[in-house]
XYZ file of C-alpha atoms in Angstrom:
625
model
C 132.282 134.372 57.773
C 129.512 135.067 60.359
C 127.977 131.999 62.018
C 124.905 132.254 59.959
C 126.516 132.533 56.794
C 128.758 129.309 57.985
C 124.942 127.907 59.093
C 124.064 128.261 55.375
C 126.968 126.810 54.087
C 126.498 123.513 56.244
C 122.845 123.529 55.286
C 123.501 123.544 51.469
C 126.030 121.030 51.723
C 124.522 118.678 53.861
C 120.518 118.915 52.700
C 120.256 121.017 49.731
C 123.155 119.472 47.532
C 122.333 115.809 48.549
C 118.438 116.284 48.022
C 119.155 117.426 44.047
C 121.387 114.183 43.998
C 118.441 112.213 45.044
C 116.181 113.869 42.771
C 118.567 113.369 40.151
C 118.542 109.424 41.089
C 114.764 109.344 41.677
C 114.731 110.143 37.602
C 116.792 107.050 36.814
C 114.781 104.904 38.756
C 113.184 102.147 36.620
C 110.082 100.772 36.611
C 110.028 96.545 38.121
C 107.144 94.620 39.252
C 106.207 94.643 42.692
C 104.258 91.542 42.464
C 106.575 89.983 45.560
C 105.387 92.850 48.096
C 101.988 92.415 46.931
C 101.907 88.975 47.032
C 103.227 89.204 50.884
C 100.404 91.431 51.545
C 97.746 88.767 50.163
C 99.318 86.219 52.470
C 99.051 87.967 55.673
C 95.601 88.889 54.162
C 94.853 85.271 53.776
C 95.826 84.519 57.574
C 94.008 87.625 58.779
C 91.052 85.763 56.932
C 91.392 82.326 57.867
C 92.122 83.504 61.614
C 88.777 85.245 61.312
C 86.913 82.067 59.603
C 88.011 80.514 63.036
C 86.379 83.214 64.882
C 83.130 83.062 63.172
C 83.139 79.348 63.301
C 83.690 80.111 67.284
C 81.144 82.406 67.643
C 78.430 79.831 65.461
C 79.495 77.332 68.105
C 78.840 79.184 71.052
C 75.363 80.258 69.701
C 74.789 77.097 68.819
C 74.752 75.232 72.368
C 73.063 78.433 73.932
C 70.274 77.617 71.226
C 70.952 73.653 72.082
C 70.515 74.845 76.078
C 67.048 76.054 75.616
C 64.482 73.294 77.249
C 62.309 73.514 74.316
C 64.759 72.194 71.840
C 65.107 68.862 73.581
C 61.600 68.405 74.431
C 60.597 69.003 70.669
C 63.580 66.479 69.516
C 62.279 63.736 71.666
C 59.199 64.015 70.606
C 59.554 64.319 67.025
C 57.751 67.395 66.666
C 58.640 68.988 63.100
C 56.414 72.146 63.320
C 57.826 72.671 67.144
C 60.934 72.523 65.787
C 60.296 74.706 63.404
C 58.591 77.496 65.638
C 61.176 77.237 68.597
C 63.766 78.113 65.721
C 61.953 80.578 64.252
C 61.540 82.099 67.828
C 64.631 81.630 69.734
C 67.961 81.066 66.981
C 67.821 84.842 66.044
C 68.151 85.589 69.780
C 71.720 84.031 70.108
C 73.110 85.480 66.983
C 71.780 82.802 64.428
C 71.658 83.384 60.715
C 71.399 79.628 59.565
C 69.801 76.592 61.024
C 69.138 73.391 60.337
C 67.722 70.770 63.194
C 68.763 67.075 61.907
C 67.168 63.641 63.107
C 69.451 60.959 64.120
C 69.361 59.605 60.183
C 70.021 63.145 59.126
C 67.383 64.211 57.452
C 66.070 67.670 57.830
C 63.219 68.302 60.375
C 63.857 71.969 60.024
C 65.384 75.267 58.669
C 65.249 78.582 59.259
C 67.214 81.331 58.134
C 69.559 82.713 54.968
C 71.397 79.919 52.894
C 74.173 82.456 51.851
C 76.172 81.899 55.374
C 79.690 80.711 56.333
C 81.408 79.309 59.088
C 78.867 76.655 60.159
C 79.041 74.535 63.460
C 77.339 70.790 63.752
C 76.787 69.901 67.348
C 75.472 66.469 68.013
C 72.628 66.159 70.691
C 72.396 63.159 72.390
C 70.864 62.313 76.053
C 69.991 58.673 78.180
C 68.169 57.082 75.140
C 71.051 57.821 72.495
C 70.899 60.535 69.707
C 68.573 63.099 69.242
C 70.009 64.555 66.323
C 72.437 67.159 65.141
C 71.842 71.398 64.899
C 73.866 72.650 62.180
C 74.160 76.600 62.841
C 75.636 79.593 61.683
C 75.994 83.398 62.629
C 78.267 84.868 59.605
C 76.633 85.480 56.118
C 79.028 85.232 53.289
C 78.910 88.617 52.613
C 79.357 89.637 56.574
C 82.522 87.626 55.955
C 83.965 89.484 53.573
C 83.454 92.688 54.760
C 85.083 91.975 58.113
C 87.623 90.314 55.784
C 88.401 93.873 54.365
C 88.139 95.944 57.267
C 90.859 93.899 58.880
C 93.158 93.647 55.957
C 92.183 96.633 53.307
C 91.446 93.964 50.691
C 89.064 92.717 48.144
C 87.624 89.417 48.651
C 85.557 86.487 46.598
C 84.131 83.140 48.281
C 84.052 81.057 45.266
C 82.548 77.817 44.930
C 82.833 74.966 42.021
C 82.679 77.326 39.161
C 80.770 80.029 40.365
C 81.060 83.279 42.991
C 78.809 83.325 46.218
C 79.962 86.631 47.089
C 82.215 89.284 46.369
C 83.336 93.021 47.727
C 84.409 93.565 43.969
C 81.993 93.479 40.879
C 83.877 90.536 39.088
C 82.231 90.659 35.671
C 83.719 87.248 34.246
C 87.002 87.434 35.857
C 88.930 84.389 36.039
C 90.524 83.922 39.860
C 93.133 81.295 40.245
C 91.985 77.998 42.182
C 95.270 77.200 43.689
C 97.461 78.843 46.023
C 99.550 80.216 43.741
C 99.338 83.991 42.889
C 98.196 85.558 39.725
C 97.192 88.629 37.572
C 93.962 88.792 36.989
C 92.153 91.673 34.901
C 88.964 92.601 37.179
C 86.718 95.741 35.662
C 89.601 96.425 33.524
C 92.457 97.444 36.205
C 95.235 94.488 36.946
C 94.984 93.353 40.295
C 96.731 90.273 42.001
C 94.897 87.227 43.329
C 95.380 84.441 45.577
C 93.264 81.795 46.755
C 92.870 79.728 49.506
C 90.386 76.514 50.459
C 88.101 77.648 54.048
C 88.483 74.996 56.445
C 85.897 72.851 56.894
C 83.426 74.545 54.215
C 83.774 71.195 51.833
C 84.918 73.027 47.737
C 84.270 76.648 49.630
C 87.932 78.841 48.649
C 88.451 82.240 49.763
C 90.226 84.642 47.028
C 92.104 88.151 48.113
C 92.502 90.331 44.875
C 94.795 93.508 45.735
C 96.530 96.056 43.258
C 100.339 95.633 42.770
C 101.574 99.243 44.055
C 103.966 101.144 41.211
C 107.508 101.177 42.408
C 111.086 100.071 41.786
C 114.823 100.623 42.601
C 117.507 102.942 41.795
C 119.270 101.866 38.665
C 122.676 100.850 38.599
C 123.907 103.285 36.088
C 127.811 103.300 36.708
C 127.122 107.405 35.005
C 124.826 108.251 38.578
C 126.921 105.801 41.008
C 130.176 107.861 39.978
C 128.399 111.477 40.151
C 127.089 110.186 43.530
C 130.698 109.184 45.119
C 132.390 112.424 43.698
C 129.336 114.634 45.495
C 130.041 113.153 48.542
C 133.923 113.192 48.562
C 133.102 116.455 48.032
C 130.533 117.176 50.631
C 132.967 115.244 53.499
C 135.642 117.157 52.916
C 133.675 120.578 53.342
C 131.597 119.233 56.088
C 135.084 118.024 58.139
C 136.528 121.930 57.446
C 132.923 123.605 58.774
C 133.056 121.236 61.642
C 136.504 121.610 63.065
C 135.704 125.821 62.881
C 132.480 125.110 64.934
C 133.884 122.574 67.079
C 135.162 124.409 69.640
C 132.327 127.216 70.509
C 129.652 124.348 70.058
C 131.943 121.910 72.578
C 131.867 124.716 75.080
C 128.432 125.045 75.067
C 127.387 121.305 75.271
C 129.687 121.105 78.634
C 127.346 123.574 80.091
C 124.444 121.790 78.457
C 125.529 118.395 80.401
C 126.068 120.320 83.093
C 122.542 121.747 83.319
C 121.772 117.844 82.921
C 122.925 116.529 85.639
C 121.535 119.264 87.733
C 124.499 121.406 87.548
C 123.421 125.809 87.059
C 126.709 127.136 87.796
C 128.242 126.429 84.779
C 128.265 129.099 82.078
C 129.653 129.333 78.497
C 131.873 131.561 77.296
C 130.833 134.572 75.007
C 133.798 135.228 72.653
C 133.299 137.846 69.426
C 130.129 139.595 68.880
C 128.625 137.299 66.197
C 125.537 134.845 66.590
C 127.087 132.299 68.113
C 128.441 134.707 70.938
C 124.384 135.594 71.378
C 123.142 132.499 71.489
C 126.163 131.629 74.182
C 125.081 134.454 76.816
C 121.215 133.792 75.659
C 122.480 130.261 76.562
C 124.021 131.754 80.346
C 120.448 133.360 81.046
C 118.510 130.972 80.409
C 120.633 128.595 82.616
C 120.040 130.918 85.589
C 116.182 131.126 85.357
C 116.289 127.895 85.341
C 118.160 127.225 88.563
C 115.640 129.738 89.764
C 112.352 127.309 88.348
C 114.071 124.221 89.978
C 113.914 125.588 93.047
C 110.372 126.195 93.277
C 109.238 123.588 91.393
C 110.953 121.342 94.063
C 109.369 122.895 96.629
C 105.954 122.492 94.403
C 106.599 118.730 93.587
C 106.905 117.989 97.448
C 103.021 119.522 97.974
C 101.828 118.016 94.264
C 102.864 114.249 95.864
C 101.041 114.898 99.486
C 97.685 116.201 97.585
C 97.855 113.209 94.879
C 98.209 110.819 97.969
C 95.760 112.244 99.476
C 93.408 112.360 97.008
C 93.848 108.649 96.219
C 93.702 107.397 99.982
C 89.927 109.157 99.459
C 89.367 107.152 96.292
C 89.781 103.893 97.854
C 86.441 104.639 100.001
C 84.678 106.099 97.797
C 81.131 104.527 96.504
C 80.538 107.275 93.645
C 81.454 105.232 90.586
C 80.945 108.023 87.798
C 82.182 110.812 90.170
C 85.288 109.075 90.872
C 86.744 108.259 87.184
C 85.718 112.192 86.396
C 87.885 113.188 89.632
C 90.955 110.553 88.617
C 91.119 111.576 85.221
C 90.853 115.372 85.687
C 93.804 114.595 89.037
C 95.566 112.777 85.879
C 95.765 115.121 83.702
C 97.186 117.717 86.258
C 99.364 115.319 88.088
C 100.948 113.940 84.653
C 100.508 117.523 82.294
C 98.777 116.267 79.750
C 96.681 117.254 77.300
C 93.498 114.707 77.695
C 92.850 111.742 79.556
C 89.946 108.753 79.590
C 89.038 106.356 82.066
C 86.544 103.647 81.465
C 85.305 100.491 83.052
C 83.678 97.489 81.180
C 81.178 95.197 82.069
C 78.378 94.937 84.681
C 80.513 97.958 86.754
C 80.904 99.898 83.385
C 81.128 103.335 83.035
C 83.739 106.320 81.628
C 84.835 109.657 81.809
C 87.237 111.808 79.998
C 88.672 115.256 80.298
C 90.468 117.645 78.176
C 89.777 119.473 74.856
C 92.479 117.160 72.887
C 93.362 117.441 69.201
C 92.441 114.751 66.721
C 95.511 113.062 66.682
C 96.096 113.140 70.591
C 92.406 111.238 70.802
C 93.547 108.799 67.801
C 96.770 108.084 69.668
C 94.934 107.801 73.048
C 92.281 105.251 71.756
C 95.011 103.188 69.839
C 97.115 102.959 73.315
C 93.768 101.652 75.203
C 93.688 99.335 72.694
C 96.900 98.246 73.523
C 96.781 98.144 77.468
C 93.426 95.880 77.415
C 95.830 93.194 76.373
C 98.784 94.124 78.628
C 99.720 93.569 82.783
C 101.301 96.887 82.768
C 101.945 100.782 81.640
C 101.924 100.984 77.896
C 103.807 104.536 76.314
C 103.096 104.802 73.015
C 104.353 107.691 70.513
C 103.324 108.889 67.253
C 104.003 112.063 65.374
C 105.128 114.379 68.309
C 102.161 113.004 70.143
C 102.764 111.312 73.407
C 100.153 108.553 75.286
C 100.236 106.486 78.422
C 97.950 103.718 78.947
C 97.528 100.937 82.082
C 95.060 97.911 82.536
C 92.222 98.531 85.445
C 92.173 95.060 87.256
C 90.415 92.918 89.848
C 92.269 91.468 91.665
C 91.079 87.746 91.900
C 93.359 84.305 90.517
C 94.148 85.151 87.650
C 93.886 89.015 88.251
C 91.411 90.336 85.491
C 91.442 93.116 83.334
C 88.151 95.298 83.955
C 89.023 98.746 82.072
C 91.982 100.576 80.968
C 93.261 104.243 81.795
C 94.916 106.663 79.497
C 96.185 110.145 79.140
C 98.048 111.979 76.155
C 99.915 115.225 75.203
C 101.770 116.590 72.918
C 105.458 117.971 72.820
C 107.582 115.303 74.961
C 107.552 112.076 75.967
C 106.276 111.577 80.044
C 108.724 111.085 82.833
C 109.441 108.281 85.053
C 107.475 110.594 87.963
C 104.993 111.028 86.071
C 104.615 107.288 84.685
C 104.561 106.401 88.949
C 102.122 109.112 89.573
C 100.114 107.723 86.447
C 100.150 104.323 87.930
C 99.028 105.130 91.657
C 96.032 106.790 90.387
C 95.157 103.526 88.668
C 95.553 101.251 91.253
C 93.756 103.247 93.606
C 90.963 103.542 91.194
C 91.289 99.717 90.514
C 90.633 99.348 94.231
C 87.587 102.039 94.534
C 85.542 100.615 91.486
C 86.434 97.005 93.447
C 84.662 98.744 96.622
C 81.590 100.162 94.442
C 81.399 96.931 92.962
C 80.539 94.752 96.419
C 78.157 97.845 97.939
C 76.699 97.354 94.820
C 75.826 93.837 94.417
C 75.644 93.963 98.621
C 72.746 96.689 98.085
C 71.075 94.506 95.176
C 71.051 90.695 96.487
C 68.866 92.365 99.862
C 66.162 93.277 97.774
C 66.235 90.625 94.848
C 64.516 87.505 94.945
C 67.361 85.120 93.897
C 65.345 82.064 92.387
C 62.855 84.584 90.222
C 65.402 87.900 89.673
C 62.247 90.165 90.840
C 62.153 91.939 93.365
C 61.550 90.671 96.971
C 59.427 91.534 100.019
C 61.304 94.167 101.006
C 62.241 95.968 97.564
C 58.524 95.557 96.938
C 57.614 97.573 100.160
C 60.509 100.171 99.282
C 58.996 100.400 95.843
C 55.179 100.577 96.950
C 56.197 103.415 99.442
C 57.834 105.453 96.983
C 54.859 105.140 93.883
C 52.130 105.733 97.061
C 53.776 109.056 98.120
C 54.328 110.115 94.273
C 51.366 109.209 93.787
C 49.786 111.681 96.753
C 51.696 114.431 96.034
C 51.492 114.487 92.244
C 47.269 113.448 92.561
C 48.074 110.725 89.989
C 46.922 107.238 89.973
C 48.262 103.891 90.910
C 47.559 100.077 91.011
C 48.612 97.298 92.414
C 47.915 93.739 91.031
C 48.815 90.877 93.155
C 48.948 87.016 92.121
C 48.524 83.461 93.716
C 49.359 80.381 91.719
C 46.346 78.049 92.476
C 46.787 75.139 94.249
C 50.618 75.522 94.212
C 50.950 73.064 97.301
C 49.820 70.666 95.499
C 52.113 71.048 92.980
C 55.079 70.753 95.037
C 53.353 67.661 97.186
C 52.719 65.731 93.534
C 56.079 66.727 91.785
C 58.400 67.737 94.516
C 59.724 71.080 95.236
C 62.140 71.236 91.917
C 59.323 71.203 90.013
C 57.685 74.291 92.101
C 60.994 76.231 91.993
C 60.287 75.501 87.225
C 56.532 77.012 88.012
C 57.535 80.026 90.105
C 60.746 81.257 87.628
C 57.868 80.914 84.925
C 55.658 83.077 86.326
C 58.391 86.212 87.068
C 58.953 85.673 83.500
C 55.870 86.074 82.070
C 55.013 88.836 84.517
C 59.097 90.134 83.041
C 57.464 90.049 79.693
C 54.207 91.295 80.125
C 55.112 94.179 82.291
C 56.210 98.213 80.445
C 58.887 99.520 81.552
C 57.889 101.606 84.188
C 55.841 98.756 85.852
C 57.776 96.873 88.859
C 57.068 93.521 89.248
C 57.835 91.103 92.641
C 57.563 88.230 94.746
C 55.787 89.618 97.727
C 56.191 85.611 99.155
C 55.789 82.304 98.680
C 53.646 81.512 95.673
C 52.286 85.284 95.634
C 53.837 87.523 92.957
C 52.493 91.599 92.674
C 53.041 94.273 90.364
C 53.320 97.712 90.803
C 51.292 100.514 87.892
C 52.222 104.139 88.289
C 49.825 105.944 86.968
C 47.351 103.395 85.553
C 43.886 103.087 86.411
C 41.943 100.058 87.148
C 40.872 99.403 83.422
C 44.783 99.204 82.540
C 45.216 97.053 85.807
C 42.705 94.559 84.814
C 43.608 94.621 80.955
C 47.518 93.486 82.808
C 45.638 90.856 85.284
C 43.939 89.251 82.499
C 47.260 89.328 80.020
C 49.052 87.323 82.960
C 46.405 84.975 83.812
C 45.627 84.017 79.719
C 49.506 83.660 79.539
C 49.965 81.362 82.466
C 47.295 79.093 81.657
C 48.998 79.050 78.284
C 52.877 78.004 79.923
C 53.481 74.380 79.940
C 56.338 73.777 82.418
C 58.709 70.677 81.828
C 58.483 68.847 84.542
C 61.729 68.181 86.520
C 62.082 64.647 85.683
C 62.042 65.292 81.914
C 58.614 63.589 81.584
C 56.144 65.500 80.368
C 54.823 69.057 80.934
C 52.925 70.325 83.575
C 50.384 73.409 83.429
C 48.821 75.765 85.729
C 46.997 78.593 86.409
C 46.903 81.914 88.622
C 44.044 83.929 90.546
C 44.815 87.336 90.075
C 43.663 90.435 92.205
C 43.559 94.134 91.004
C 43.086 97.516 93.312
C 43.556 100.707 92.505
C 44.218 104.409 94.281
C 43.124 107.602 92.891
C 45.997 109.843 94.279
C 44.463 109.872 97.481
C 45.589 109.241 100.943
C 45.134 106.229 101.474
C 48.600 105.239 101.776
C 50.128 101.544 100.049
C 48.971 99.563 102.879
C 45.842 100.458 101.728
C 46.198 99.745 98.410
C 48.205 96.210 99.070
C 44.832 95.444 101.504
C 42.942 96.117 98.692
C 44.613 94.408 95.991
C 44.564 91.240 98.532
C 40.880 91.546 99.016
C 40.806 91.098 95.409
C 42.663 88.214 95.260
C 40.353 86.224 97.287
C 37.426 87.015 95.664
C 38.672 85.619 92.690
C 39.939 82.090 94.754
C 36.588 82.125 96.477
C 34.845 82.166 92.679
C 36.990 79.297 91.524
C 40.649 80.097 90.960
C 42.254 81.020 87.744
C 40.284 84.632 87.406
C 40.664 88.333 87.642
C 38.527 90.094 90.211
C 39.211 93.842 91.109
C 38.621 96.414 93.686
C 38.686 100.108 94.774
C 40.732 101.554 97.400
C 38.463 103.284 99.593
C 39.559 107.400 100.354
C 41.500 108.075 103.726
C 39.023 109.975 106.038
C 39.047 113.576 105.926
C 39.707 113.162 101.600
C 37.069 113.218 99.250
């Protein structure tokens, strides 16, 4: 018999014969509940929910005391102030994630309430200062419906929040349906399919109970029919004894061959198999003996190769280290990645204030699906993370800062595939991310190095000096392009006074209001500052004087609006702001011009009795029309 027909043979015996037995089993198998599986699956569902409940109870505490931190809350509370209350609410929960308020007095009745009823996971924080109580803020970011349908996208079930004898929401359309009120499981007939239910009290929700309804999946076990368990034992007596002949007539040809195969293991070419007969087995032998020799021939050169590969990734990652290009160096380490490790695709991406990402490769869906769900992974971990899947190979390691504890700042990952990755390439892998680790570290301090000299650290504008940088820039722009620019520049009046009657704390509340209202009342394209002391300007590309003024006047009716808490807690304090506009008509007149003009402006509008806009026009360079 030739070694394919003793191939077919082995194959019917060992996959075709034993396959028709199962099918032959598969029709005995009878039909049991799998209530037990399902009911496992509603109990990790329940603990998936209730861990979640915990998170959303989190989150309503968190965004609680940022509401509780905002200086208008407490000044409203001690003064009893209802419809303040009821406005700073209205303006300022929704901005920390708040669905659901309600502000308490110290007796507990409601002073006010904003927001849906319908929410979950509520946090009471008690506010209290030097005089005793203020009162209570009951919050809460999660409707019941949100709930629910992170509820299902974490677990793949149905959900109900039930309360008393009624539903307050549900993923399913319940139509009368009777859940259980206990813990214990049970059928329940929903839209008319049978699903299983189990319910659970929320914590701290007073008669509030989660229920998880699932289907019970169709299944069973093979039947103990002493009829199938005999015809399966005689098969396989059967099937032994022909496998145990086959074997011991292929055992010698296939144990010649895997001695070369080790030897080709451990390195070792020379070794070659024998080629006896003329049959398949003797082809694949000498196909076996030439493939052996090219690869001697391969090992030698890709030694010879690996030696270079090592000094270039080196290389390469010395330059990383110094490097100050954050988006150009993740698109070089992932691209020297993907060569250095042969895969298929690769990602690199950085979270936070330093984020950014980059990725390379044209990969399959499955390769990106297995290379997101190993980031996923290595976020959480201190080291390399392999993960396979299908034939599909990834490799994922944490980016992190080094600091006590080190922090996790990004994560690294590559994919292919065909075969797992090698130790070499798994060290290879792992240089490239600590280098890059200790690049985006570099960026990160040039950075913040190249921002704190031009910010103004008690306002966040810009300072003197990132004023003139930004004022030389718009000027030239501004001359080459022929458009227009402004300049408005501010003084708070009688600020001196202000810091002589209230002390300097209470001039360092006045000046962080102002760079917030000139923040808020500044478009995007406008750059506001602190040019010094108590003067503040801002910079208009391409406005004329109408839109300058139309600003001025927005900022001075705003600030003589503010009322500033003054630093002791007593009281508020107001004040107002001369403001000065100027304006250059692409000419070249040059921003010292126009920052002489704006000035100009300025005092005119002190010398006519503070708190007004006056405005003026920057007068053409000689030799321009």
């Amino acid at each position: 018999m030739s070694f394919r027909g003793r191939l077919t043979a082995f194959f019917l015996l060992i996959v075709v014969l034993p396959m028709i037995a199962v099918a032959v089993l598969v029709t005995h198998v009878t039909s049991e509940s799998e209530s037990g599986k399902t009911d496992a699956r509603l109990d990790a569902g329940l603990d998936t929910a209730l861990a979640t409940y915990d998170d959303a109870s989190a989150d309503a505490e968190r965004a609680v005391k940022r509401f509780a931190n905002v200086p208008a809350v407490g000044s409203a509370l001690r003064s009893g102030d209802p419809p303040g209350l009821r406005a700073v609410a209205r303006r300022r929960a929704a901005k920390v994630g708040i669905q659901s308020l309600v502000i308490r007095d110290p007796s507990g009745d409601v002073l006010a309430s904003v927001g849906s009823g319908n929410t979950v996971a509520t946090y009471e924080l008690d506010l209290t200062d030097s005089g005793g109580s203020l009162g209570s803020l009951v919050a809460s970011t999660t409707t019941a419906s949100e709930y629910l349908d992170r509820v299902n996208h974490l677990t793949g079930i149905d959900g109900a929040l039930l309360k008393g004898g009624g539903t307050v929401s549900s993923t399913l359309e319940l139509k009368g349906a009777s859940l259980p009120s206990s813990g214990d499981a049970a059928d329940v007939e929903v839209g008319g399919e049978s699903l299983r239910a189990r319910s659970a009290p929320l914590p701290s929700a007073g008669n509030l109970r989660l229920a998880l309804l699932d289907s019970v999946e169709s299944g069973g076990f093979f039947a103990s029919s002493p009829v199938v368990v005999g015809a399966v034992m005689l098969f396989f007596a059967v099937a032994l004894i022909f496998v145990i002949m086959l074997l011991r007539m292929l055992g010698g040809q296939v144990r010649s061959m895997l001695d070369a195969a080790r030897g080709i293991g451990e390195g070792d070419f020379s070794r070659k198999v024998p080629v006896l007969g003329d049959d398949e087995m003797a082809g694949l032998a000498s196909e076996f003996n030439t493939m052996s020799e090219r690869l001697s021939a391969q090992m030698q050169e890709l030694r010879s190769q690996q030696v270079e590969v090592d000094r270039s990734v080196r290389r390469i990652g010395e330059a990383f280290a110094s490097g100050l290009d954050r988006q150009s160096l993740l698109k070089i380490v992932v691209e020297t990645a993907l060569g250095a490790c042969a895969a298929q695709y690769g990602t690199i991406a950085v979270s936070g204030r330093d984020g950014a990402e980059a990725e390379a490769g044209e990969p399959s869906e499955a390769i990106r699906d297995l290379a997101v769900a190993a980031e996923v992974d290595a976020l959480d971990e201190d080291d390399i993370v392999e993960r396979p899947a299908g034939g599909v190979y990834a490799l994922a390691t944490p980016l992190r800062r080094m600091g006590e504890p080190p922090v996790n700042v990004g994560v690294m990952t590559v994919a292919r595939p065909g075969e797992a990755f090698t130790p070499a390439q798994r060290e290879v892998f792992l240089y490239l991310a600590g280098q890059v680790s200790s690049s985006i570290e570099n960026i990160a301090l040039h950075e913040l190095v190249s921002e704190q000299a031009v910010t103004d650290e008690l306002t966040g504008l810009a300072n003197n000096r990132g004023f003139r940088e930004l004022i030389a820039k718009e000027a030239t722009r501004a001359e080459r392009f022929g458009h227009v620019l402004s300049l408005i520049m501010l003084d708070i009046d009688d600020f001196k006074q202000i810091n002589d009657t209230y002390g300097h704390l209470q001039g360092d509340k006045v000046l962080r209001m102002v760079g917030r209202v000139l923040k808020d009342e500044s478009r995007g394209v406008d750059e506001p500052a602190r040019y010094g002391g108590e003067e503040f300007t801002v910079i208009l590309p391409e406005t004329g004087i109408e839109g300058a003024l139309d600003l001025a006047e927005r900022v001075r009716a705003r600030i003589e609006s503010e009322q500033v808490p003054r630093a002791g807690g007593a009281g508020t304090a107001g004040v107002t702001a001369s403001v000065g506009a100027a304006s250059m008509h692409g000419s070249a007149s040059g921003a010292e011009a126009l920052i002489a003009a704006a000035d100009a402006a300025l005092y005119e509008a002190k010398r006519a009795g503070k708190n007004q806009v006056a405005s003026a026009e920057v007068p053409p360079a000689a030799g321009r029309s």
